[in-house]
């Protein structure tokens, strides 16, 4: 009866404050800030949260992630075995923030809101995105993913490098800070140089990927980058367009390249040279 009552409480009221504080304290010891409006247990074993906020801060500044709706169903047997895994994960309404410090100076804050964006990892191992598009740091972004056995992509760096897979280590404030430092440094460098780069038209970046990650030959997709009227301290460019396409084996045909691309640049002007047009294939 006590178990039924506890499940009923978690379903109707949500995680009590004392349990929330304990969870926050545990994550804080790993360098992670956590906040949410409420967290409830569904009768099917899934957990739902409203406005989940995660953050990490150190001397280089703070990164934050906000998710309006969270749906997660863990594999409870895997929790018992000590190798936790998920059966279902859904995130919708995404927001990102950064308040960075460089050379002792607070940089302008970054805020990205994608209220219609969502990502889903289903129990069949399919990772997909929905509405993942909008303006990010002055660039119009669009990302479309639909990948089966998506967790296999974690093995891709080891396959490419030929190095053995590294065993995961416990998360500590120091290890988390090291892992996120390249992101903070990259964003800080962008903010410091953002005013040096101008465009007449908003740059556009489109990315798509689909297929079965367990069978790399089935993966296909592409990335397109377009920008116009680019001005920098070193050069000006009238138009820039880069396209890369990845074909699966069936589309590429026997003996054909799976990866191809095109590059087109017009009206390139530097201190030393002028170039009307430049086109090429990759």
mmCIF file of C-alpha atoms in Angstrom:
data_model
loop_
_atom_site.group_PDB
_atom_site.id
_atom_site.type_symbol
_atom_site.label_atom_id
_atom_site.label_comp_id
_atom_site.label_asym_id
_atom_site.label_seq_id
_atom_site.Cartn_x
_atom_site.Cartn_y
_atom_site.Cartn_z
ATOM 1 C CA UNK A 1 0.000 0.000 0.000
ATOM 2 C CA UNK A 2 2.823 2.399 0.814
ATOM 3 C CA UNK A 3 4.339 1.788 -2.613
ATOM 4 C CA UNK A 4 1.048 2.476 -4.360
ATOM 5 C CA UNK A 5 0.559 5.638 -2.302
ATOM 6 C CA UNK A 6 4.076 6.843 -3.138
ATOM 7 C CA UNK A 7 3.526 6.277 -6.868
ATOM 8 C CA UNK A 8 0.200 8.087 -6.649
ATOM 9 C CA UNK A 9 1.853 11.043 -4.912
ATOM 10 C CA UNK A 10 4.660 11.237 -7.489
ATOM 11 C CA UNK A 11 2.084 11.046 -10.273
ATOM 12 C CA UNK A 12 -0.302 13.690 -8.970
ATOM 13 C CA UNK A 13 1.919 16.037 -6.939
ATOM 14 C CA UNK A 14 5.424 15.310 -8.169
ATOM 15 C CA UNK A 15 8.827 15.000 -6.568
ATOM 16 C CA UNK A 16 8.705 16.466 -3.033
ATOM 17 C CA UNK A 17 10.957 19.377 -2.123
ATOM 18 C CA UNK A 18 13.283 17.367 0.130
ATOM 19 C CA UNK A 19 13.966 14.870 -2.687
ATOM 20 C CA UNK A 20 14.483 17.732 -5.150
ATOM 21 C CA UNK A 21 17.053 19.334 -2.845
ATOM 22 C CA UNK A 22 18.916 16.039 -2.451
ATOM 23 C CA UNK A 23 19.020 15.605 -6.240
ATOM 24 C CA UNK A 24 20.289 19.164 -6.667
ATOM 25 C CA UNK A 25 22.999 18.619 -4.053
ATOM 26 C CA UNK A 26 24.193 15.411 -5.716
ATOM 27 C CA UNK A 27 24.486 17.089 -9.109
ATOM 28 C CA UNK A 28 26.135 20.165 -7.583
ATOM 29 C CA UNK A 29 28.958 17.910 -6.351
ATOM 30 C CA UNK A 30 29.547 17.067 -10.032
ATOM 31 C CA UNK A 31 29.517 20.714 -11.077
ATOM 32 C CA UNK A 32 25.970 20.726 -12.481
ATOM 33 C CA UNK A 33 23.269 23.218 -11.514
ATOM 34 C CA UNK A 34 19.693 21.876 -11.691
ATOM 35 C CA UNK A 35 16.286 23.506 -11.413
ATOM 36 C CA UNK A 36 12.791 22.577 -12.594
ATOM 37 C CA UNK A 37 9.196 23.641 -12.006
ATOM 38 C CA UNK A 38 7.973 20.105 -11.318
ATOM 39 C CA UNK A 39 8.948 16.477 -11.893
ATOM 40 C CA UNK A 40 6.297 13.744 -12.002
ATOM 41 C CA UNK A 41 6.206 9.981 -12.480
ATOM 42 C CA UNK A 42 3.828 8.596 -15.111
ATOM 43 C CA UNK A 43 2.072 5.277 -14.560
ATOM 44 C CA UNK A 44 4.112 3.715 -17.398
ATOM 45 C CA UNK A 45 7.348 4.446 -15.531
ATOM 46 C CA UNK A 46 8.279 7.572 -17.478
ATOM 47 C CA UNK A 47 9.263 10.817 -15.787
ATOM 48 C CA UNK A 48 7.999 14.180 -17.003
ATOM 49 C CA UNK A 49 9.392 17.584 -16.096
ATOM 50 C CA UNK A 50 8.366 21.138 -16.862
ATOM 51 C CA UNK A 51 10.991 23.809 -17.511
ATOM 52 C CA UNK A 52 14.107 21.852 -16.659
ATOM 53 C CA UNK A 53 17.191 24.093 -16.372
ATOM 54 C CA UNK A 54 20.784 22.888 -16.327
ATOM 55 C CA UNK A 55 23.874 25.020 -15.846
ATOM 56 C CA UNK A 56 27.631 24.831 -15.416
ATOM 57 C CA UNK A 57 29.828 27.689 -14.245
ATOM 58 C CA UNK A 58 33.526 28.248 -13.644
ATOM 59 C CA UNK A 59 36.085 31.027 -14.080
ATOM 60 C CA UNK A 60 35.445 31.099 -17.856
ATOM 61 C CA UNK A 61 31.746 31.819 -17.388
ATOM 62 C CA UNK A 62 28.462 29.960 -17.401
ATOM 63 C CA UNK A 63 26.620 27.793 -19.923
ATOM 64 C CA UNK A 64 22.941 27.020 -19.462
ATOM 65 C CA UNK A 65 20.295 24.858 -21.099
ATOM 66 C CA UNK A 66 16.536 25.203 -20.648
ATOM 67 C CA UNK A 67 13.979 22.614 -21.795
ATOM 68 C CA UNK A 68 10.285 23.365 -21.611
ATOM 69 C CA UNK A 69 9.041 19.761 -21.622
ATOM 70 C CA UNK A 70 11.038 16.658 -20.748
ATOM 71 C CA UNK A 71 9.884 13.058 -21.109
ATOM 72 C CA UNK A 72 12.269 10.284 -20.094
ATOM 73 C CA UNK A 73 11.678 6.593 -19.430
ATOM 74 C CA UNK A 74 14.742 4.817 -18.051
ATOM 75 C CA UNK A 75 15.442 1.129 -18.385
ATOM 76 C CA UNK A 76 14.989 0.210 -14.742
ATOM 77 C CA UNK A 77 16.741 -3.146 -15.094
ATOM 78 C CA UNK A 78 19.834 -1.356 -16.384
ATOM 79 C CA UNK A 79 19.763 0.919 -13.330
ATOM 80 C CA UNK A 80 20.003 -2.143 -11.107
ATOM 81 C CA UNK A 81 22.904 -3.551 -13.138
ATOM 82 C CA UNK A 82 24.861 -0.301 -12.807
ATOM 83 C CA UNK A 83 24.878 0.481 -16.548
ATOM 84 C CA UNK A 84 21.955 2.904 -16.892
ATOM 85 C CA UNK A 85 20.249 3.307 -20.263
ATOM 86 C CA UNK A 86 17.108 4.936 -21.624
ATOM 87 C CA UNK A 87 14.106 3.398 -23.312
ATOM 88 C CA UNK A 88 12.608 6.707 -24.400
ATOM 89 C CA UNK A 89 13.651 10.356 -24.317
ATOM 90 C CA UNK A 90 11.817 13.405 -25.596
ATOM 91 C CA UNK A 91 12.783 17.076 -25.267
ATOM 92 C CA UNK A 92 10.791 20.005 -26.644
ATOM 93 C CA UNK A 93 11.083 23.774 -26.381
ATOM 94 C CA UNK A 94 14.825 24.387 -26.208
ATOM 95 C CA UNK A 95 16.815 27.368 -24.992
ATOM 96 C CA UNK A 96 20.545 27.980 -24.660
ATOM 97 C CA UNK A 97 22.442 30.673 -22.810
ATOM 98 C CA UNK A 98 26.020 31.726 -22.188
ATOM 99 C CA UNK A 99 27.511 34.395 -19.937
ATOM 100 C CA UNK A 100 31.239 34.210 -20.576
ATOM 101 C CA UNK A 101 34.371 35.836 -19.206
ATOM 102 C CA UNK A 102 37.534 36.470 -21.223
ATOM 103 C CA UNK A 103 40.665 38.187 -19.921
ATOM 104 C CA UNK A 104 38.753 39.264 -16.828
ATOM 105 C CA UNK A 105 36.022 40.973 -18.877
ATOM 106 C CA UNK A 106 32.364 39.972 -18.979
ATOM 107 C CA UNK A 107 31.344 39.378 -22.595
ATOM 108 C CA UNK A 108 27.857 40.167 -23.954
ATOM 109 C CA UNK A 109 25.432 37.395 -22.976
ATOM 110 C CA UNK A 110 24.223 34.897 -25.575
ATOM 111 C CA UNK A 111 20.596 33.758 -25.641
ATOM 112 C CA UNK A 112 19.112 31.313 -28.153
ATOM 113 C CA UNK A 113 15.439 30.331 -27.989
ATOM 114 C CA UNK A 114 13.975 27.572 -30.156
ATOM 115 C CA UNK A 115 10.446 27.159 -28.747
ATOM 116 C CA UNK A 116 9.282 24.747 -31.467
ATOM 117 C CA UNK A 117 12.410 22.600 -31.485
ATOM 118 C CA UNK A 118 12.332 19.039 -30.241
ATOM 119 C CA UNK A 119 14.510 15.932 -30.171
ATOM 120 C CA UNK A 120 13.461 12.346 -29.586
ATOM 121 C CA UNK A 121 15.286 9.104 -28.863
ATOM 122 C CA UNK A 122 12.772 6.271 -29.127
ATOM 123 C CA UNK A 123 12.841 2.768 -27.714
ATOM 124 C CA UNK A 124 13.794 1.467 -31.179
ATOM 125 C CA UNK A 125 16.992 3.517 -31.064
ATOM 126 C CA UNK A 126 15.803 6.122 -33.563
ATOM 127 C CA UNK A 127 17.069 9.637 -32.875
ATOM 128 C CA UNK A 128 15.074 12.339 -34.637
ATOM 129 C CA UNK A 129 14.579 16.092 -34.578
ATOM 130 C CA UNK A 130 11.526 18.240 -35.167
ATOM 131 C CA UNK A 131 11.390 21.986 -35.753
ATOM 132 C CA UNK A 132 15.085 22.360 -34.997
ATOM 133 C CA UNK A 133 15.480 25.601 -36.905
ATOM 134 C CA UNK A 134 15.844 29.275 -36.142
ATOM 135 C CA UNK A 135 18.380 32.048 -35.691
ATOM 136 C CA UNK A 136 21.523 31.116 -33.791
ATOM 137 C CA UNK A 137 24.194 33.801 -33.285
ATOM 138 C CA UNK A 138 22.995 35.672 -36.365
ATOM 139 C CA UNK A 139 22.894 32.560 -38.559
ATOM 140 C CA UNK A 140 19.698 30.934 -39.825
ATOM 141 C CA UNK A 141 20.111 27.293 -38.835
ATOM 142 C CA UNK A 142 18.175 24.216 -39.855
ATOM 143 C CA UNK A 143 18.963 20.699 -38.625
ATOM 144 C CA UNK A 144 17.089 17.535 -39.595
ATOM 145 C CA UNK A 145 18.161 14.169 -38.167
ATOM 146 C CA UNK A 146 16.528 10.750 -38.401
ATOM 147 C CA UNK A 147 19.078 8.117 -37.446
ATOM 148 C CA UNK A 148 18.419 4.539 -36.361
ATOM 149 C CA UNK A 149 20.772 3.048 -33.746
ATOM 150 C CA UNK A 150 21.994 6.585 -33.134
ATOM 151 C CA UNK A 151 24.054 5.601 -30.087
ATOM 152 C CA UNK A 152 26.418 3.783 -32.459
ATOM 153 C CA UNK A 153 27.649 7.228 -33.529
ATOM 154 C CA UNK A 154 29.494 7.411 -30.219
ATOM 155 C CA UNK A 155 31.891 4.801 -31.616
ATOM 156 C CA UNK A 156 32.578 6.802 -34.792
ATOM 157 C CA UNK A 157 35.573 8.841 -33.500
ATOM 158 C CA UNK A 158 37.298 5.647 -32.347
ATOM 159 C CA UNK A 159 36.629 3.977 -35.710
ATOM 160 C CA UNK A 160 38.047 6.930 -37.640
ATOM 161 C CA UNK A 161 41.124 7.372 -35.444
ATOM 162 C CA UNK A 162 41.717 3.654 -34.965
ATOM 163 C CA UNK A 163 42.262 4.253 -31.265
ATOM 164 C CA UNK A 164 40.596 2.050 -28.645
ATOM 165 C CA UNK A 165 37.431 3.321 -27.036
ATOM 166 C CA UNK A 166 37.998 5.171 -23.780
ATOM 167 C CA UNK A 167 36.178 3.893 -20.745
ATOM 168 C CA UNK A 168 33.828 6.505 -19.268
ATOM 169 C CA UNK A 169 35.042 8.193 -16.109
ATOM 170 C CA UNK A 170 32.966 9.660 -13.278
ATOM 171 C CA UNK A 171 31.899 13.265 -13.847
ATOM 172 C CA UNK A 172 33.572 15.764 -11.539
ATOM 173 C CA UNK A 173 33.466 19.580 -11.556
ATOM 174 C CA UNK A 174 37.005 19.574 -12.951
ATOM 175 C CA UNK A 175 36.332 17.051 -15.734
ATOM 176 C CA UNK A 176 33.119 18.821 -16.738
ATOM 177 C CA UNK A 177 34.924 22.155 -16.823
ATOM 178 C CA UNK A 178 37.649 20.694 -19.062
ATOM 179 C CA UNK A 179 35.082 19.148 -21.403
ATOM 180 C CA UNK A 180 33.152 22.407 -21.827
ATOM 181 C CA UNK A 181 36.166 24.720 -21.993
ATOM 182 C CA UNK A 182 36.605 24.409 -25.806
ATOM 183 C CA UNK A 183 32.967 25.458 -26.275
ATOM 184 C CA UNK A 184 33.395 28.470 -23.999
ATOM 185 C CA UNK A 185 36.671 29.476 -25.644
ATOM 186 C CA UNK A 186 35.141 29.185 -29.117
ATOM 187 C CA UNK A 187 32.097 31.248 -28.191
ATOM 188 C CA UNK A 188 34.265 33.849 -26.461
ATOM 189 C CA UNK A 189 36.474 34.186 -29.538
ATOM 190 C CA UNK A 190 33.381 34.562 -31.717
ATOM 191 C CA UNK A 191 31.975 37.298 -29.484
ATOM 192 C CA UNK A 192 35.257 39.216 -29.516
ATOM 193 C CA UNK A 193 35.451 39.098 -33.327
ATOM 194 C CA UNK A 194 31.758 39.270 -34.198
ATOM 195 C CA UNK A 195 31.844 42.996 -34.970
ATOM 196 C CA UNK A 196 34.730 42.473 -37.402
ATOM 197 C CA UNK A 197 32.592 40.320 -39.720
ATOM 198 C CA UNK A 198 29.583 41.668 -41.602
ATOM 199 C CA UNK A 199 27.138 40.241 -44.156
ATOM 200 C CA UNK A 200 24.521 41.816 -46.413
ATOM 201 C CA UNK A 201 22.341 38.721 -46.151
ATOM 202 C CA UNK A 202 21.794 36.505 -43.147
ATOM 203 C CA UNK A 203 24.010 33.411 -43.465
ATOM 204 C CA UNK A 204 22.179 30.098 -43.807
ATOM 205 C CA UNK A 205 23.357 26.686 -42.591
ATOM 206 C CA UNK A 206 21.344 23.535 -43.337
ATOM 207 C CA UNK A 207 22.287 20.079 -42.033
ATOM 208 C CA UNK A 208 20.545 16.754 -42.647
ATOM 209 C CA UNK A 209 21.483 13.169 -41.786
ATOM 210 C CA UNK A 210 19.539 9.922 -41.987
ATOM 211 C CA UNK A 211 20.100 6.173 -42.080
ATOM 212 C CA UNK A 212 21.232 3.393 -39.761
ATOM 213 C CA UNK A 213 24.309 4.223 -37.697
ATOM 214 C CA UNK A 214 24.962 0.508 -37.171
ATOM 215 C CA UNK A 215 25.324 0.166 -40.959
ATOM 216 C CA UNK A 216 27.381 3.212 -42.026
ATOM 217 C CA UNK A 217 26.800 2.432 -45.714
ATOM 218 C CA UNK A 218 23.147 3.460 -45.280
ATOM 219 C CA UNK A 219 23.888 6.936 -43.918
ATOM 220 C CA UNK A 220 23.088 9.863 -46.192
ATOM 221 C CA UNK A 221 22.679 13.594 -45.797
ATOM 222 C CA UNK A 222 24.405 16.849 -46.419
ATOM 223 C CA UNK A 223 25.345 20.304 -45.254
ATOM 224 C CA UNK A 224 24.883 23.600 -47.074
ATOM 225 C CA UNK A 225 26.397 26.945 -46.080
ATOM 226 C CA UNK A 226 25.414 30.162 -47.853
ATOM 227 C CA UNK A 227 26.398 33.765 -47.188
ATOM 228 C CA UNK A 228 26.450 36.992 -49.179
ATOM 229 C CA UNK A 229 28.134 40.357 -48.945
ATOM 230 C CA UNK A 230 30.787 39.220 -46.474
ATOM 231 C CA UNK A 231 33.212 41.818 -45.128
ATOM 232 C CA UNK A 232 36.190 41.084 -42.867
ATOM 233 C CA UNK A 233 39.382 43.014 -42.037
ATOM 234 C CA UNK A 234 41.279 40.798 -44.501
ATOM 235 C CA UNK A 235 38.825 40.431 -47.400
ATOM 236 C CA UNK A 236 35.384 40.945 -48.900
ATOM 237 C CA UNK A 237 33.310 38.293 -50.652
ATOM 238 C CA UNK A 238 30.251 38.833 -52.825
ATOM 239 C CA UNK A 239 28.796 35.350 -52.508
ATOM 240 C CA UNK A 240 29.928 32.172 -50.757
ATOM 241 C CA UNK A 241 28.319 28.759 -51.032
ATOM 242 C CA UNK A 242 29.576 25.381 -49.850
ATOM 243 C CA UNK A 243 27.691 22.131 -50.244
ATOM 244 C CA UNK A 244 28.694 18.662 -49.050
ATOM 245 C CA UNK A 245 26.622 15.575 -49.796
ATOM 246 C CA UNK A 246 26.879 12.090 -48.327
ATOM 247 C CA UNK A 247 25.193 9.376 -50.397
ATOM 248 C CA UNK A 248 24.319 5.909 -49.198
ATOM 249 C CA UNK A 249 25.661 2.954 -51.160
ATOM 250 C CA UNK A 250 22.441 2.459 -53.128
ATOM 251 C CA UNK A 251 22.341 6.086 -54.286
ATOM 252 C CA UNK A 252 26.052 6.360 -55.020
ATOM 253 C CA UNK A 253 26.163 3.328 -57.259
ATOM 254 C CA UNK A 254 28.994 0.858 -57.695
ATOM 255 C CA UNK A 255 32.418 2.485 -57.748
ATOM 256 C CA UNK A 256 31.086 6.005 -57.168
ATOM 257 C CA UNK A 257 32.166 8.340 -54.383
ATOM 258 C CA UNK A 258 29.806 8.569 -51.444
ATOM 259 C CA UNK A 259 31.064 12.002 -50.395
ATOM 260 C CA UNK A 260 31.007 14.894 -52.841
ATOM 261 C CA UNK A 261 30.773 18.640 -52.670
ATOM 262 C CA UNK A 262 30.802 21.956 -54.453
ATOM 263 C CA UNK A 263 32.341 25.320 -53.632
ATOM 264 C CA UNK A 264 31.404 28.636 -55.241
ATOM 265 C CA UNK A 265 32.913 32.028 -54.402
ATOM 266 C CA UNK A 266 32.378 35.295 -56.256
ATOM 267 C CA UNK A 267 33.841 38.805 -56.048
ATOM 268 C CA UNK A 268 36.652 37.936 -53.661
ATOM 269 C CA UNK A 269 38.825 40.963 -52.879
ATOM 270 C CA UNK A 270 41.921 41.030 -50.658
ATOM 271 C CA UNK A 271 44.852 43.425 -50.341
ATOM 272 C CA UNK A 272 46.862 41.320 -52.772
ATOM 273 C CA UNK A 273 44.338 39.973 -55.253
ATOM 274 C CA UNK A 274 40.905 40.140 -56.811
ATOM 275 C CA UNK A 275 38.938 37.146 -58.014
ATOM 276 C CA UNK A 276 35.696 37.392 -59.944
ATOM 277 C CA UNK A 277 34.547 33.792 -59.589
ATOM 278 C CA UNK A 278 35.877 30.563 -58.153
ATOM 279 C CA UNK A 279 34.086 27.244 -58.448
ATOM 280 C CA UNK A 280 35.179 23.725 -57.752
ATOM 281 C CA UNK A 281 34.175 20.210 -56.830
ATOM 282 C CA UNK A 282 35.310 18.309 -53.798
#
